[in-house]
């Protein structure tokens, strides 16, 4: 169904469930209409963490808005992908009015769960009402001693039971994220230290250590994101990829350009695994602050040469470039992603400094420092990317820190992606003029 407030046309939406099954009337409408509407270039955008359709369509409306003027002669069509992800309601979104939850969070203790977040958690983890109620009580009460944090960690693990192993991992490394296996008090302490460093950048060392309960909400947040991250891969591989193949059969002249933010970047990237053989309809992929491993496309992992990324050489399925926009101001990916992504057995200390640097590159994210360990990857700043033609194929890293730089803790600039410059990158990647 088209959004009546969308400022660009023609616009379609595609709704997927957690297993990647698409809403069939929406799919059929797109396939039937795209040729009749004279579309030559179809931009397909997948959101990252989000709570509802209205939030996703608001993002699409704002991102797409400058494109018709940037490419006035192009025969463009637009698709907004809707998939079941989740955002904690206290996280700020640049350029949008601050939510009531975000305002309330400033006056309340950091771990408290607002009603919107609790509702979103219940939707993300159906049947876990009792577990979520107990987690919320523990965050409010913050009991002393190790028992409370141990119980909190046990309950978080209960939430993700049945989620592990669903969807592909980013690399062929064995193991599961350490946040589910290490001592919960230690994990919460590390998250609390990271939050403290983000709240007071450049501050001198303090006496004492932050309360580990200050990091407990972050443990819950990252456990939730782990579920959403795996889901994004499933929706991409089993939903969007086959759909693009169906579209290519029905409308062979349409050039498809995939765009994804955060976990939506993972979704469109894993769609490359789901493309039917021989389909060359995807002419570009643009990742905006992609929240998955920067080794995902590597044929060999630098620290384990006998293993590869889950998307090894999949960029070759694109009849054009894979463009990865990244920013050092993205604290969600530079700080919390490596803490949550490292596997069991990595027992290095994380105290002090930028977490990505302390832990090393093994657990880095695409949206923080770009595609890694793929020979021939081009590296450009934003001015260079917009000042001349992008490479016609292969991986291209674009340092977007010149515009992706605003946002407060805990996510930093992760959602600061609505800029005409980034819309221009999408057009440049697809050679849309």
Coordinates of N, CA and C in Angstrom, one line a residue, residues 43-253:
X43 N 14.5 2.2 -6.5 CA 15.3 2.3 -5.3 C 14.5 1.6 -4.2
X44 N 15.1 0.6 -3.6 CA 14.5 -0.3 -2.6 C 15.2 0.0 -1.3
X45 N 14.6 0.5 -0.2 CA 15.2 1.0 1.0 C 14.7 0.1 2.2
X46 N 15.6 -0.5 3.0 CA 15.2 -1.2 4.1 C 15.7 -0.5 5.4
X47 N 14.7 -0.2 6.3 CA 15.1 0.5 7.6 C 15.9 -0.4 8.5
X48 N 16.4 0.2 9.5 CA 17.1 -0.6 10.6 C 16.2 -0.8 11.7
X49 N 16.7 -0.6 13.0 CA 15.8 -0.8 14.1 C 14.7 0.2 14.1
X50 N 13.5 -0.2 14.3 CA 12.3 0.6 14.2 C 11.2 -0.1 15.0
X51 N 10.1 0.6 15.3 CA 9.1 0.0 16.1 C 7.8 -0.1 15.3
X52 N 7.5 0.7 14.3 CA 6.3 0.6 13.6 C 6.4 1.1 12.2
X53 N 5.4 0.9 11.4 CA 5.3 1.3 10.0 C 5.5 2.8 9.8
X54 N 4.8 3.5 10.7 CA 4.9 5.0 10.6 C 6.3 5.5 10.7
X55 N 7.0 5.0 11.6 CA 8.4 5.4 11.8 C 9.3 5.1 10.6
X56 N 9.0 3.9 10.0 CA 9.8 3.5 8.8 C 9.4 4.4 7.6
X57 N 8.1 4.7 7.4 CA 7.7 5.5 6.3 C 8.2 6.9 6.4
X58 N 8.2 7.4 7.7 CA 8.7 8.8 7.9 C 10.2 8.9 7.5
X59 N 11.0 7.8 7.8 CA 12.4 7.8 7.4 C 12.5 7.8 5.8
X60 N 11.7 7.0 5.2 CA 11.7 6.9 3.7 C 11.3 8.2 3.1
X61 N 10.3 8.8 3.6 CA 9.8 10.1 3.1 C 10.9 11.2 3.2
X62 N 11.6 11.2 4.3 CA 12.6 12.3 4.5 C 13.8 12.0 3.6
X63 N 14.2 10.7 3.5 CA 15.4 10.4 2.7 C 15.2 10.5 1.2
X64 N 14.0 10.1 0.8 CA 13.7 10.2 -0.7 C 13.4 11.6 -1.2
X65 N 13.0 12.5 -0.3 CA 12.5 13.8 -0.6 C 13.4 14.6 -1.6
X66 N 14.7 14.6 -1.5 CA 15.5 15.4 -2.4 C 15.8 14.7 -3.7
X67 N 15.5 13.5 -3.8 CA 16.0 12.7 -5.0 C 15.4 13.2 -6.3
X68 N 14.1 13.5 -6.4 CA 13.6 13.9 -7.7 C 14.3 15.2 -8.3
X69 N 14.7 16.1 -7.4 CA 15.4 17.3 -7.9 C 16.8 17.0 -8.2
X70 N 17.4 16.0 -7.5 CA 18.8 15.6 -7.8 C 18.9 14.9 -9.1
X71 N 17.9 14.2 -9.5 CA 17.9 13.4 -10.8 C 16.6 13.6 -11.5
X72 N 16.4 14.9 -12.0 CA 15.1 15.2 -12.6 C 14.7 14.5 -13.8
X73 N 15.7 14.0 -14.6 CA 15.3 13.3 -15.8 C 15.2 11.8 -15.7
X74 N 15.4 11.3 -14.5 CA 15.4 9.8 -14.3 C 14.0 9.3 -14.1
X75 N 13.7 8.1 -14.6 CA 12.4 7.5 -14.4 C 12.5 6.6 -13.2
X76 N 12.2 7.2 -12.0 CA 12.5 6.5 -10.8 C 11.2 6.0 -10.2
X77 N 11.4 4.9 -9.4 CA 10.3 4.3 -8.5 C 11.0 4.1 -7.2
X78 N 10.1 4.0 -6.2 CA 10.6 3.9 -4.8 C 9.9 2.8 -4.1
X79 N 10.6 2.0 -3.3 CA 10.0 0.9 -2.5 C 10.5 1.1 -1.0
X80 N 9.6 1.1 -0.1 CA 10.0 1.0 1.3 C 9.7 -0.4 1.9
X81 N 10.8 -1.0 2.4 CA 10.7 -2.3 3.0 C 10.2 -2.2 4.4
X82 N 9.2 -2.9 4.9 CA 8.8 -2.9 6.2 C 9.0 -4.3 6.8
X83 N 9.8 -4.4 7.8 CA 10.1 -5.7 8.4 C 10.1 -5.6 10.0
X84 N 9.8 -6.7 10.7 CA 9.6 -6.6 12.2 C 11.0 -6.5 12.9
X85 N 11.4 -5.2 13.2 CA 12.6 -5.0 14.0 C 12.1 -4.2 15.2
X86 N 13.1 -3.7 16.0 CA 12.7 -3.0 17.2 C 13.7 -2.0 17.6
X87 N 13.2 -0.8 18.1 CA 14.1 0.2 18.6 C 13.7 0.6 20.0
X88 N 14.6 0.8 20.9 CA 14.3 1.2 22.2 C 13.9 2.7 22.1
X89 N 12.7 3.0 22.8 CA 12.1 4.3 22.5 C 12.8 5.5 23.1
X90 N 13.8 5.3 23.9 CA 14.6 6.4 24.5 C 15.8 6.8 23.6
X91 N 15.9 6.1 22.4 CA 17.0 6.5 21.5 C 16.6 7.6 20.7
X92 N 17.5 8.7 20.6 CA 17.1 9.8 19.8 C 17.3 9.5 18.3
X93 N 16.5 10.2 17.5 CA 16.6 10.1 16.1 C 16.8 11.5 15.5
X94 N 17.9 11.8 14.9 CA 18.2 13.2 14.5 C 17.1 13.7 13.6
X95 N 16.8 15.0 13.7 CA 15.8 15.7 12.9 C 14.4 15.4 13.1
X96 N 14.1 14.5 14.1 CA 12.7 14.2 14.4 C 12.4 14.7 15.8
X97 N 11.2 15.1 16.1 CA 10.8 15.5 17.5 C 11.2 14.4 18.5
X98 N 11.8 14.9 19.6 CA 12.1 13.9 20.6 C 10.9 13.2 21.2
X99 N 11.0 11.9 21.4 CA 9.8 11.2 22.0 C 9.7 11.5 23.4
X100 N 8.5 11.3 23.9 CA 8.2 11.5 25.4 C 9.2 10.6 26.2
X101 N 9.4 9.4 25.7 CA 10.3 8.5 26.4 C 11.7 9.0 26.5
X102 N 12.2 9.7 25.4 CA 13.5 10.2 25.5 C 13.6 11.3 26.5
X103 N 12.6 12.2 26.6 CA 12.6 13.3 27.5 C 12.5 12.7 28.9
X104 N 11.7 11.7 29.2 CA 11.5 11.1 30.5 C 12.8 10.5 30.9
X105 N 13.5 9.9 30.0 CA 14.8 9.2 30.3 C 15.8 10.1 30.9
X106 N 15.8 11.4 30.6 CA 16.8 12.3 31.2 C 16.5 12.5 32.7
X107 N 15.3 12.4 33.1 CA 14.9 12.6 34.5 C 14.9 11.3 35.3
X108 N 14.8 10.2 34.6 CA 14.7 8.9 35.3 C 16.1 8.1 35.3
X109 N 16.3 7.2 36.2 CA 17.5 6.4 36.1 C 17.6 5.7 34.8
X110 N 18.8 5.6 34.3 CA 19.1 5.1 32.9 C 18.4 3.7 32.7
X111 N 18.5 2.8 33.6 CA 18.0 1.4 33.2 C 16.5 1.3 33.1
X112 N 15.7 2.3 33.6 CA 14.2 2.1 33.6 C 13.7 1.9 32.2
X113 N 12.7 1.0 32.0 CA 12.1 0.7 30.8 C 10.8 1.5 30.7
X114 N 10.7 2.4 29.7 CA 9.5 3.1 29.5 C 8.4 2.2 28.9
X115 N 7.2 2.7 28.9 CA 6.0 1.8 28.5 C 6.1 1.5 27.0
X116 N 6.6 2.4 26.1 CA 6.7 2.1 24.7 C 7.7 1.0 24.5
X117 N 8.9 1.1 25.2 CA 9.9 0.0 25.0 C 9.4 -1.3 25.5
X118 N 8.7 -1.3 26.6 CA 8.1 -2.6 27.1 C 7.1 -3.2 26.1
X119 N 6.3 -2.3 25.5 CA 5.4 -2.8 24.6 C 6.1 -3.4 23.3
X120 N 7.1 -2.7 22.9 CA 7.9 -3.2 21.8 C 8.6 -4.5 22.1
X121 N 9.1 -4.7 23.3 CA 9.8 -5.9 23.7 C 8.8 -7.1 23.7
X122 N 7.5 -6.8 24.2 CA 6.5 -7.8 24.2 C 6.2 -8.3 22.8
X123 N 6.2 -7.4 21.8 CA 6.0 -7.7 20.4 C 7.1 -8.5 19.8
X124 N 8.4 -8.1 20.3 CA 9.5 -8.8 19.7 C 9.7 -10.2 20.3
X125 N 9.3 -10.4 21.6 CA 9.4 -11.6 22.3 C 8.1 -12.1 22.8
X126 N 7.2 -12.5 21.9 CA 5.9 -13.0 22.3 C 6.0 -14.2 23.2
X127 N 5.1 -14.2 24.2 CA 5.1 -15.3 25.2 C 6.1 -15.2 26.3
X128 N 6.8 -14.0 26.3 CA 7.8 -13.8 27.4 C 7.4 -12.7 28.3
X129 N 6.1 -12.5 28.6 CA 5.7 -11.5 29.4 C 6.3 -11.5 30.8
X130 N 6.2 -12.7 31.4 CA 6.7 -12.9 32.8 C 8.2 -12.5 32.9
X131 N 9.0 -13.0 31.9 CA 10.4 -12.7 31.9 C 10.7 -11.2 31.8
X132 N 9.9 -10.5 30.9 CA 10.1 -9.1 30.7 C 9.7 -8.3 31.9
X133 N 8.6 -8.7 32.6 CA 8.2 -8.0 33.8 C 9.3 -8.2 34.9
X134 N 9.9 -9.3 35.0 CA 10.9 -9.5 36.0 C 12.2 -8.7 35.6
X135 N 12.5 -8.6 34.4 CA 13.7 -7.8 33.9 C 13.4 -6.3 34.3
X136 N 12.2 -5.9 34.0 CA 11.9 -4.5 34.3 C 12.0 -4.2 35.8
X137 N 11.5 -5.1 36.6 CA 11.6 -4.9 38.1 C 13.0 -4.8 38.5
X138 N 13.8 -5.7 38.0 CA 15.2 -5.7 38.4 C 15.9 -4.4 38.0
X139 N 15.6 -3.9 36.8 CA 16.2 -2.6 36.4 C 15.8 -1.5 37.3
X140 N 14.5 -1.5 37.8 CA 14.0 -0.5 38.7 C 14.6 -0.6 40.1
X141 N 14.7 -1.8 40.6 CA 15.1 -2.1 42.0 C 16.6 -2.1 42.1
X142 N 17.4 -2.5 41.1 CA 18.8 -2.6 41.2 C 19.4 -3.2 42.5
X143 N 19.0 -4.4 42.8 CA 19.4 -5.0 44.0 C 21.0 -5.1 44.2
X144 N 21.4 -5.0 45.4 CA 22.9 -5.1 45.6 C 23.4 -6.6 45.6
X145 N 24.7 -6.7 45.5 CA 25.2 -8.1 45.5 C 25.2 -8.7 44.1
X146 N 25.9 -9.8 43.9 CA 26.0 -10.4 42.5 C 24.8 -11.2 42.1
X147 N 23.9 -11.5 43.1 CA 22.8 -12.4 42.7 C 21.8 -11.7 41.8
X148 N 21.6 -10.4 42.0 CA 20.6 -9.8 41.1 C 21.1 -9.7 39.7
X149 N 22.4 -9.4 39.4 CA 22.9 -9.4 38.1 C 22.9 -10.7 37.5
X150 N 23.2 -11.8 38.3 CA 23.2 -13.1 37.8 C 21.8 -13.5 37.3
X151 N 20.8 -13.1 38.1 CA 19.4 -13.4 37.7 C 19.1 -12.6 36.5
X152 N 19.5 -11.4 36.4 CA 19.2 -10.6 35.2 C 19.8 -11.2 33.9
X153 N 21.1 -11.7 34.0 CA 21.7 -12.3 32.9 C 21.0 -13.6 32.5
X154 N 20.5 -14.4 33.5 CA 19.8 -15.6 33.2 C 18.5 -15.3 32.4
X155 N 17.8 -14.2 32.9 CA 16.5 -13.9 32.2 C 16.8 -13.4 30.8
X156 N 17.8 -12.6 30.6 CA 18.2 -12.1 29.2 C 18.4 -13.3 28.3
X157 N 19.1 -14.3 28.8 CA 19.4 -15.5 28.0 C 18.1 -16.3 27.7
X158 N 17.2 -16.3 28.7 CA 15.9 -16.9 28.4 C 15.1 -16.2 27.2
X159 N 15.3 -14.9 27.2 CA 14.7 -14.1 26.1 C 15.1 -14.6 24.7
X160 N 16.4 -14.9 24.6 CA 16.9 -15.2 23.3 C 17.0 -16.7 23.0
X161 N 16.5 -17.5 24.0 CA 16.5 -18.9 23.7 C 15.6 -19.2 22.5
X162 N 16.0 -20.0 21.7 CA 15.3 -20.3 20.4 C 15.7 -19.3 19.3
X163 N 16.4 -18.3 19.6 CA 16.8 -17.3 18.6 C 18.2 -17.7 18.0
X164 N 19.0 -18.2 18.9 CA 20.4 -18.6 18.4 C 20.3 -19.6 17.3
X165 N 21.1 -19.4 16.3 CA 21.1 -20.3 15.2 C 20.1 -20.0 14.1
X166 N 19.2 -19.0 14.4 CA 18.2 -18.6 13.4 C 18.8 -17.6 12.5
X167 N 18.9 -17.8 11.3 CA 19.5 -16.9 10.4 C 21.0 -17.1 10.4
X168 N 21.7 -16.6 9.3 CA 23.1 -16.8 9.1 C 23.9 -15.9 10.0
X169 N 25.1 -16.3 10.5 CA 26.0 -15.5 11.1 C 26.8 -14.7 10.1
X170 N 27.6 -13.7 10.5 CA 28.3 -12.8 9.6 C 29.5 -13.5 9.0
X171 N 30.1 -14.4 9.8 CA 31.3 -15.0 9.3 C 31.2 -16.5 9.7
X172 N 32.2 -17.3 9.2 CA 32.2 -18.7 9.5 C 32.8 -19.1 10.8
X173 N 33.1 -18.1 11.7 CA 33.7 -18.4 13.0 C 32.7 -19.1 13.8
X174 N 33.2 -20.0 14.7 CA 32.3 -20.8 15.5 C 32.1 -20.1 16.9
X175 N 31.0 -20.4 17.5 CA 30.8 -19.8 18.8 C 29.6 -18.9 18.8
X176 N 29.3 -18.4 20.0 CA 28.1 -17.5 20.2 C 28.6 -16.3 20.9
X177 N 27.9 -15.2 20.8 CA 28.3 -13.9 21.4 C 28.5 -14.1 22.9
X178 N 29.6 -13.5 23.4 CA 30.0 -13.7 24.8 C 29.0 -13.1 25.7
X179 N 28.2 -12.1 25.3 CA 27.2 -11.5 26.2 C 26.2 -12.6 26.7
X180 N 26.1 -13.7 26.1 CA 25.2 -14.8 26.5 C 25.9 -15.8 27.4
X181 N 27.2 -15.8 27.4 CA 27.9 -16.9 28.1 C 28.8 -16.4 29.3
X182 N 29.3 -15.2 29.2 CA 30.2 -14.7 30.2 C 29.4 -14.3 31.5
X183 N 30.1 -14.1 32.6 CA 29.5 -13.6 33.8 C 28.7 -12.4 33.6
X184 N 27.4 -12.3 33.9 CA 26.6 -11.1 33.6 C 27.1 -9.9 34.3
X185 N 27.6 -10.0 35.5 CA 28.1 -8.8 36.3 C 29.3 -8.2 35.5
X186 N 30.2 -9.1 35.0 CA 31.3 -8.5 34.2 C 30.9 -7.9 32.9
X187 N 29.9 -8.5 32.2 CA 29.4 -7.9 31.0 C 28.8 -6.5 31.3
X188 N 27.9 -6.5 32.3 CA 27.3 -5.2 32.7 C 28.3 -4.2 33.1
X189 N 29.3 -4.6 33.8 CA 30.4 -3.6 34.1 C 31.0 -3.0 32.9
X190 N 31.3 -3.8 31.9 CA 31.9 -3.3 30.7 C 31.0 -2.4 30.0
X191 N 29.7 -2.7 29.9 CA 28.7 -1.8 29.3 C 28.6 -0.5 30.1
X192 N 28.6 -0.6 31.4 CA 28.6 0.6 32.2 C 29.8 1.5 32.0
X193 N 30.9 0.9 31.9 CA 32.2 1.7 31.6 C 32.1 2.4 30.3
X194 N 31.5 1.7 29.3 CA 31.4 2.2 27.9 C 30.4 3.4 27.9
X195 N 29.3 3.2 28.6 CA 28.3 4.3 28.7 C 28.9 5.5 29.4
X196 N 29.7 5.3 30.5 CA 30.3 6.4 31.2 C 31.3 7.1 30.4
X197 N 32.0 6.4 29.5 CA 33.0 7.1 28.7 C 32.3 7.9 27.6
X198 N 31.1 7.4 27.1 CA 30.4 8.2 26.1 C 29.8 9.4 26.7
X199 N 29.3 9.3 28.0 CA 28.7 10.4 28.7 C 29.7 11.5 29.0
X200 N 31.0 11.1 29.2 CA 32.0 12.1 29.6 C 33.2 11.9 28.7
X201 N 33.1 12.2 27.4 CA 34.3 12.0 26.5 C 35.5 12.9 26.9
X202 N 36.6 12.3 26.9 CA 37.8 13.0 27.2 C 38.0 13.4 28.7
X203 N 37.1 12.9 29.6 CA 37.2 13.2 31.0 C 38.4 12.5 31.6
X204 N 38.9 13.0 32.6 CA 40.0 12.4 33.4 C 39.4 11.2 34.1
X205 N 40.3 10.3 34.5 CA 39.9 9.0 35.2 C 39.2 9.4 36.5
X206 N 38.1 8.6 36.8 CA 37.4 8.9 38.0 C 37.8 7.9 39.1
X207 N 37.5 8.3 40.3 CA 37.7 7.3 41.4 C 36.5 6.4 41.4
X208 N 36.8 5.1 41.7 CA 35.7 4.1 41.7 C 35.3 3.7 40.3
X209 N 34.3 2.8 40.2 CA 33.8 2.3 38.9 C 32.3 2.5 38.8
X210 N 31.8 2.6 37.6 CA 30.4 2.8 37.5 C 29.6 1.6 38.0
X211 N 28.4 1.8 38.4 CA 27.6 0.8 38.9 C 27.2 -0.2 37.8
X212 N 27.4 -1.5 37.9 CA 27.1 -2.4 36.8 C 25.7 -2.4 36.4
X213 N 24.8 -2.0 37.2 CA 23.4 -1.8 36.8 C 23.2 -0.8 35.8
X214 N 24.1 0.2 35.7 CA 24.0 1.2 34.7 C 24.2 0.6 33.3
X215 N 24.9 -0.6 33.3 CA 25.1 -1.3 32.0 C 24.1 -2.4 31.7
X216 N 23.2 -2.7 32.7 CA 22.3 -3.8 32.5 C 21.3 -3.6 31.4
X217 N 20.8 -2.3 31.3 CA 19.9 -2.0 30.2 C 20.5 -2.2 28.9
X218 N 21.8 -1.9 28.8 CA 22.5 -2.1 27.5 C 22.7 -3.6 27.2
X219 N 22.8 -4.4 28.2 CA 22.9 -5.8 27.9 C 21.5 -6.3 27.3
X220 N 20.4 -5.8 27.9 CA 19.1 -6.2 27.3 C 19.0 -5.6 25.9
X221 N 19.4 -4.4 25.7 CA 19.3 -3.8 24.4 C 20.1 -4.6 23.4
X222 N 21.3 -5.0 23.7 CA 22.1 -5.7 22.7 C 21.6 -7.1 22.5
X223 N 21.0 -7.8 23.5 CA 20.4 -9.1 23.3 C 19.3 -9.0 22.3
X224 N 18.5 -7.9 22.5 CA 17.4 -7.6 21.5 C 17.9 -7.4 20.1
X225 N 19.0 -6.6 20.0 CA 19.5 -6.3 18.7 C 20.1 -7.6 18.0
X226 N 20.6 -8.5 18.9 CA 21.2 -9.7 18.3 C 20.0 -10.5 17.6
X227 N 18.9 -10.5 18.2 CA 17.7 -11.2 17.6 C 17.3 -10.5 16.3
X228 N 17.3 -9.1 16.3 CA 16.9 -8.4 15.1 C 17.9 -8.5 14.0
X229 N 19.2 -8.6 14.4 CA 20.3 -8.7 13.4 C 20.1 -10.0 12.7
X230 N 19.9 -11.1 13.4 CA 19.8 -12.4 12.7 C 18.5 -12.4 11.8
X231 N 17.4 -11.8 12.3 CA 16.2 -11.7 11.6 C 16.4 -11.0 10.3
X232 N 17.2 -9.9 10.3 CA 17.4 -9.1 9.1 C 18.0 -10.0 8.0
X233 N 18.9 -10.9 8.4 CA 19.5 -11.8 7.4 C 18.5 -12.7 6.8
X234 N 17.6 -13.2 7.7 CA 16.6 -14.2 7.2 C 15.7 -13.5 6.2
X235 N 15.2 -12.3 6.6 CA 14.3 -11.6 5.7 C 14.9 -11.2 4.3
X236 N 16.2 -10.9 4.4 CA 16.9 -10.6 3.1 C 17.1 -11.8 2.3
X237 N 17.6 -12.9 2.8 CA 17.9 -14.0 2.0 C 16.7 -14.8 1.5
X238 N 15.7 -14.9 2.4 CA 14.5 -15.7 2.1 C 13.3 -14.9 1.6
X239 N 13.4 -13.6 1.8 CA 12.3 -12.7 1.4 C 12.7 -11.8 0.2
X240 N 13.5 -10.8 0.5 CA 13.8 -9.8 -0.5 C 14.6 -10.3 -1.7
X241 N 15.5 -11.2 -1.5 CA 16.3 -11.8 -2.6 C 15.4 -12.5 -3.6
X242 N 14.6 -13.5 -3.2 CA 13.7 -14.1 -4.2 C 12.8 -13.1 -4.8
X243 N 12.3 -12.1 -4.1 CA 11.4 -11.2 -4.7 C 12.0 -10.4 -5.8
X244 N 13.3 -10.0 -5.6 CA 14.0 -9.3 -6.7 C 14.1 -10.2 -7.9
X245 N 14.3 -11.5 -7.7 CA 14.3 -12.4 -8.8 C 13.0 -12.5 -9.6
X246 N 11.9 -12.5 -8.8 CA 10.6 -12.5 -9.4 C 10.4 -11.2 -10.2
X247 N 10.8 -10.1 -9.6 CA 10.6 -8.8 -10.3 C 11.4 -8.8 -11.6
X248 N 12.6 -9.3 -11.6 CA 13.5 -9.3 -12.8 C 12.8 -10.1 -13.9
X249 N 12.1 -11.2 -13.6 CA 11.4 -12.0 -14.6 C 10.3 -11.2 -15.2
X250 N 9.5 -10.5 -14.3 CA 8.3 -9.8 -14.8 C 8.7 -8.5 -15.4
X251 N 9.8 -7.8 -15.0 CA 10.1 -6.5 -15.5 C 11.6 -6.4 -15.8
X252 N 12.1 -7.1 -16.9 CA 13.5 -7.3 -17.1 C 14.2 -6.0 -17.4
X253 N 13.6 -4.9 -17.7 CA 14.2 -3.7 -18.0 C 14.4 -2.8 -16.8

